[in-house]
C-alpha cells in the first residue's frame, strides 16, 4: 500500500519518470462536486517543467485527461482516474548511470530493496511522480473551497536568503508574480540571483517552502497516532528532496518559556473561541483549534549536479560520474504546488473523517 495515501479521501498514484504516463486514482471524493479539467490543469501548469529559466528545460505540457468519476462537470462519487502522458523523455541522457549509483539519489537503495531499478530519470523515485499528487490535490482543494478552506504555499528561503516577514504581513496573492514564487518582490529578486549563480556554476541549491491553511474548523485530527500535525509531517516528508518539517513555533519555540509560548484563549465579539497568539500553529493535542495552520518544509539541493563526482558502480568499483540531462538548479518554485497539493489532501481526508465522528 506504499503507493496510496489517505483513509476516506484516498489516492493511489502510478507511473515512472520516463514511462508512458503518470496518473492517479482518487477514491472517496463526494458526489456532486463541481470540477473541470481546466481547474486540474491550472494546478499542473504551476508544477510543470520548463516554465522559467530557473527550472528544468524539459518540455512537458502535462496535459491531464480525466478518465472516470466525473460526468457533466460534477463528481459522481465513483473512483476518479486521471492520467498525464509523458512526451519529452530523453532516456538516453541516463544511459551513463545504468550501472552507477548517483550520490544522494535512490539508485542504491532501490537496488538494495528490489534487486533492480529503472535508471531512466530515477523511475518511480523521480519527482515526476508528483504530477499525480498535484492532480489529486487540485481536486482536494476544490472540496476544501466548498467549506471555505484555503491552502497557500510560498517560497520563504533559498540558501541563506530568508524572507523575514511573517505570513500575516505578506500579500499571498503575489506568490505567482515572479518565477521563484516568493510573495515579496525584493527578496524574490535576491533569491532568483542566487539560483542563477548555482545554475551557472553547474550546481544546485535548496531552501524552504512555507504554507498557510486558513478556514480549518476546530476538531480535525485523530488522536493518538493520526494527529493532524503528524499526518501533515508524513505527507510533506513523502515529497522528493524534503529533509525537514516544522509547524507553529517549530524549533524556534525551544527558546521560549511556557509563559511566552502558551496560546491564551478568549471569546471574540461573534462568540467564537480564539487564541491571542498562535504558537501552536493551529493544532493542539493533534487536533485543529480553528486558528490558521502554518508550517515550513525544508528541501535539500537537487542531487543531480553537472559536476564530476566520485561514486561507485554496481560492482562496487570507484568511478567518476558527471550528471547529464535536464534538471532543476532549485526545486523550490515547482515544489510550491506540490506542498499545496499534499496539504489539501491531508485536510480533505480529515474533514471527511470528522463528518463520521459525531452526530
PDB file of N, CA, C and O in Angstrom, residues 31 46 70 81 114 116 133 152 163 191 223-224 245 258 274 284 302 314 319-320 328 335 351 355:
ATOM      1  N   UNK A  31     -19.823  12.888  -4.157  1.00  0.00           N
ATOM      2  CA  UNK A  31     -20.510  13.185  -5.410  1.00  0.00           C
ATOM      3  C   UNK A  31     -21.025  14.622  -5.401  1.00  0.00           C
ATOM      4  O   UNK A  31     -21.279  15.210  -4.350  1.00  0.00           O
ATOM      5  N   UNK A  46       1.297  25.007 -12.830  1.00  0.00           N
ATOM      6  CA  UNK A  46       2.172  25.632 -11.835  1.00  0.00           C
ATOM      7  C   UNK A  46       3.338  24.707 -11.468  1.00  0.00           C
ATOM      8  O   UNK A  46       4.379  25.177 -11.013  1.00  0.00           O
ATOM      9  N   UNK A  70     -16.131  11.652 -13.263  1.00  0.00           N
ATOM     10  CA  UNK A  70     -16.669  12.996 -13.461  1.00  0.00           C
ATOM     11  C   UNK A  70     -17.608  12.950 -14.662  1.00  0.00           C
ATOM     12  O   UNK A  70     -17.237  12.457 -15.737  1.00  0.00           O
ATOM     13  N   UNK A  81     -10.227   8.669 -12.057  1.00  0.00           N
ATOM     14  CA  UNK A  81      -8.921   8.320 -12.619  1.00  0.00           C
ATOM     15  C   UNK A  81      -8.452   9.456 -13.518  1.00  0.00           C
ATOM     16  O   UNK A  81      -9.206   9.937 -14.370  1.00  0.00           O
ATOM     17  N   UNK A 114      14.778  -3.795  -4.143  1.00  0.00           N
ATOM     18  CA  UNK A 114      14.074  -4.567  -5.167  1.00  0.00           C
ATOM     19  C   UNK A 114      14.977  -5.488  -5.993  1.00  0.00           C
ATOM     20  O   UNK A 114      14.475  -6.360  -6.705  1.00  0.00           O
ATOM     21  N   UNK A 116      16.519  -4.509  -8.507  1.00  0.00           N
ATOM     22  CA  UNK A 116      16.501  -3.919  -9.843  1.00  0.00           C
ATOM     23  C   UNK A 116      16.036  -2.482  -9.714  1.00  0.00           C
ATOM     24  O   UNK A 116      15.528  -2.078  -8.658  1.00  0.00           O
ATOM     25  N   UNK A 133       0.121  13.608  -7.659  1.00  0.00           N
ATOM     26  CA  UNK A 133      -0.300  14.217  -6.395  1.00  0.00           C
ATOM     27  C   UNK A 133      -0.928  15.590  -6.636  1.00  0.00           C
ATOM     28  O   UNK A 133      -1.910  15.948  -5.977  1.00  0.00           O
ATOM     29  N   UNK A 152      -2.271  27.875   0.899  1.00  0.00           N
ATOM     30  CA  UNK A 152      -1.380  28.735   0.129  1.00  0.00           C
ATOM     31  C   UNK A 152       0.069  28.537   0.553  1.00  0.00           C
ATOM     32  O   UNK A 152       0.463  28.869   1.662  1.00  0.00           O
ATOM     33  N   UNK A 163      13.123  35.079   3.825  1.00  0.00           N
ATOM     34  CA  UNK A 163      12.057  36.063   3.932  1.00  0.00           C
ATOM     35  C   UNK A 163      11.740  36.270   5.409  1.00  0.00           C
ATOM     36  O   UNK A 163      11.311  35.340   6.100  1.00  0.00           O
ATOM     37  N   UNK A 191      16.671  36.004  -4.293  1.00  0.00           N
ATOM     38  CA  UNK A 191      16.597  34.547  -4.391  1.00  0.00           C
ATOM     39  C   UNK A 191      16.878  34.084  -5.814  1.00  0.00           C
ATOM     40  O   UNK A 191      17.632  33.121  -6.034  1.00  0.00           O
ATOM     41  N   UNK A 223      -6.595  11.520  17.520  1.00  0.00           N
ATOM     42  CA  UNK A 223      -5.622  11.022  18.482  1.00  0.00           C
ATOM     43  C   UNK A 223      -5.675   9.487  18.460  1.00  0.00           C
ATOM     44  O   UNK A 223      -6.718   8.914  18.138  1.00  0.00           O
ATOM     45  N   UNK A 224      -4.601   8.764  18.693  1.00  0.00           N
ATOM     46  CA  UNK A 224      -3.340   9.262  19.203  1.00  0.00           C
ATOM     47  C   UNK A 224      -2.281   9.263  18.094  1.00  0.00           C
ATOM     48  O   UNK A 224      -1.429  10.137  18.033  1.00  0.00           O
ATOM     49  N   UNK A 245      10.473  19.180   8.507  1.00  0.00           N
ATOM     50  CA  UNK A 245       9.123  19.732   8.636  1.00  0.00           C
ATOM     51  C   UNK A 245       8.987  20.324  10.029  1.00  0.00           C
ATOM     52  O   UNK A 245       9.415  19.722  11.011  1.00  0.00           O
ATOM     53  N   UNK A 258       7.284  28.697  28.893  1.00  0.00           N
ATOM     54  CA  UNK A 258       5.865  28.363  28.768  1.00  0.00           C
ATOM     55  C   UNK A 258       4.971  29.573  28.866  1.00  0.00           C
ATOM     56  O   UNK A 258       3.944  29.663  28.165  1.00  0.00           O
ATOM     57  N   UNK A 274     -11.189  31.839  20.314  1.00  0.00           N
ATOM     58  CA  UNK A 274      -9.958  32.164  19.599  1.00  0.00           C
ATOM     59  C   UNK A 274      -8.768  32.079  20.554  1.00  0.00           C
ATOM     60  O   UNK A 274      -8.943  31.892  21.767  1.00  0.00           O
ATOM     61  N   UNK A 284      -3.597  21.657  18.435  1.00  0.00           N
ATOM     62  CA  UNK A 284      -3.302  21.343  19.830  1.00  0.00           C
ATOM     63  C   UNK A 284      -3.804  19.937  20.136  1.00  0.00           C
ATOM     64  O   UNK A 284      -4.938  19.598  19.798  1.00  0.00           O
ATOM     65  N   UNK A 302      18.992  19.953  -5.132  1.00  0.00           N
ATOM     66  CA  UNK A 302      18.758  18.854  -6.075  1.00  0.00           C
ATOM     67  C   UNK A 302      20.020  18.000  -6.168  1.00  0.00           C
ATOM     68  O   UNK A 302      21.136  18.525  -6.268  1.00  0.00           O
ATOM     69  N   UNK A 314      27.686  -0.679  -9.739  1.00  0.00           N
ATOM     70  CA  UNK A 314      27.014  -1.791  -9.065  1.00  0.00           C
ATOM     71  C   UNK A 314      27.943  -2.970  -8.793  1.00  0.00           C
ATOM     72  O   UNK A 314      27.553  -3.930  -8.119  1.00  0.00           O
ATOM     73  N   UNK A 319      34.235   5.054  -9.376  1.00  0.00           N
ATOM     74  CA  UNK A 319      34.199   5.694 -10.687  1.00  0.00           C
ATOM     75  C   UNK A 319      33.972   7.185 -10.509  1.00  0.00           C
ATOM     76  O   UNK A 319      33.610   7.655  -9.435  1.00  0.00           O
ATOM     77  N   UNK A 320      34.177   7.929 -11.575  1.00  0.00           N
ATOM     78  CA  UNK A 320      33.843   9.349 -11.611  1.00  0.00           C
ATOM     79  C   UNK A 320      32.601   9.518 -12.461  1.00  0.00           C
ATOM     80  O   UNK A 320      32.518   8.997 -13.585  1.00  0.00           O
ATOM     81  N   UNK A 328      16.504  20.671 -12.474  1.00  0.00           N
ATOM     82  CA  UNK A 328      16.275  21.938 -11.790  1.00  0.00           C
ATOM     83  C   UNK A 328      17.501  22.344 -10.979  1.00  0.00           C
ATOM     84  O   UNK A 328      18.013  21.529 -10.207  1.00  0.00           O
ATOM     85  N   UNK A 335       8.099  23.170  -6.316  1.00  0.00           N
ATOM     86  CA  UNK A 335       7.670  22.416  -5.132  1.00  0.00           C
ATOM     87  C   UNK A 335       6.461  23.056  -4.459  1.00  0.00           C
ATOM     88  O   UNK A 335       5.721  22.367  -3.749  1.00  0.00           O
ATOM     89  N   UNK A 351     -11.205  16.123   7.039  1.00  0.00           N
ATOM     90  CA  UNK A 351     -12.524  16.751   7.012  1.00  0.00           C
ATOM     91  C   UNK A 351     -13.609  15.682   6.856  1.00  0.00           C
ATOM     92  O   UNK A 351     -14.629  15.694   7.569  1.00  0.00           O
ATOM     93  N   UNK A 355     -16.555  14.095   9.728  1.00  0.00           N
ATOM     94  CA  UNK A 355     -18.004  14.061   9.481  1.00  0.00           C
ATOM     95  C   UNK A 355     -18.623  12.740   9.933  1.00  0.00           C
ATOM     96  O   UNK A 355     -19.845  12.670  10.101  1.00  0.00           O
TER      97      UNK A 355
END
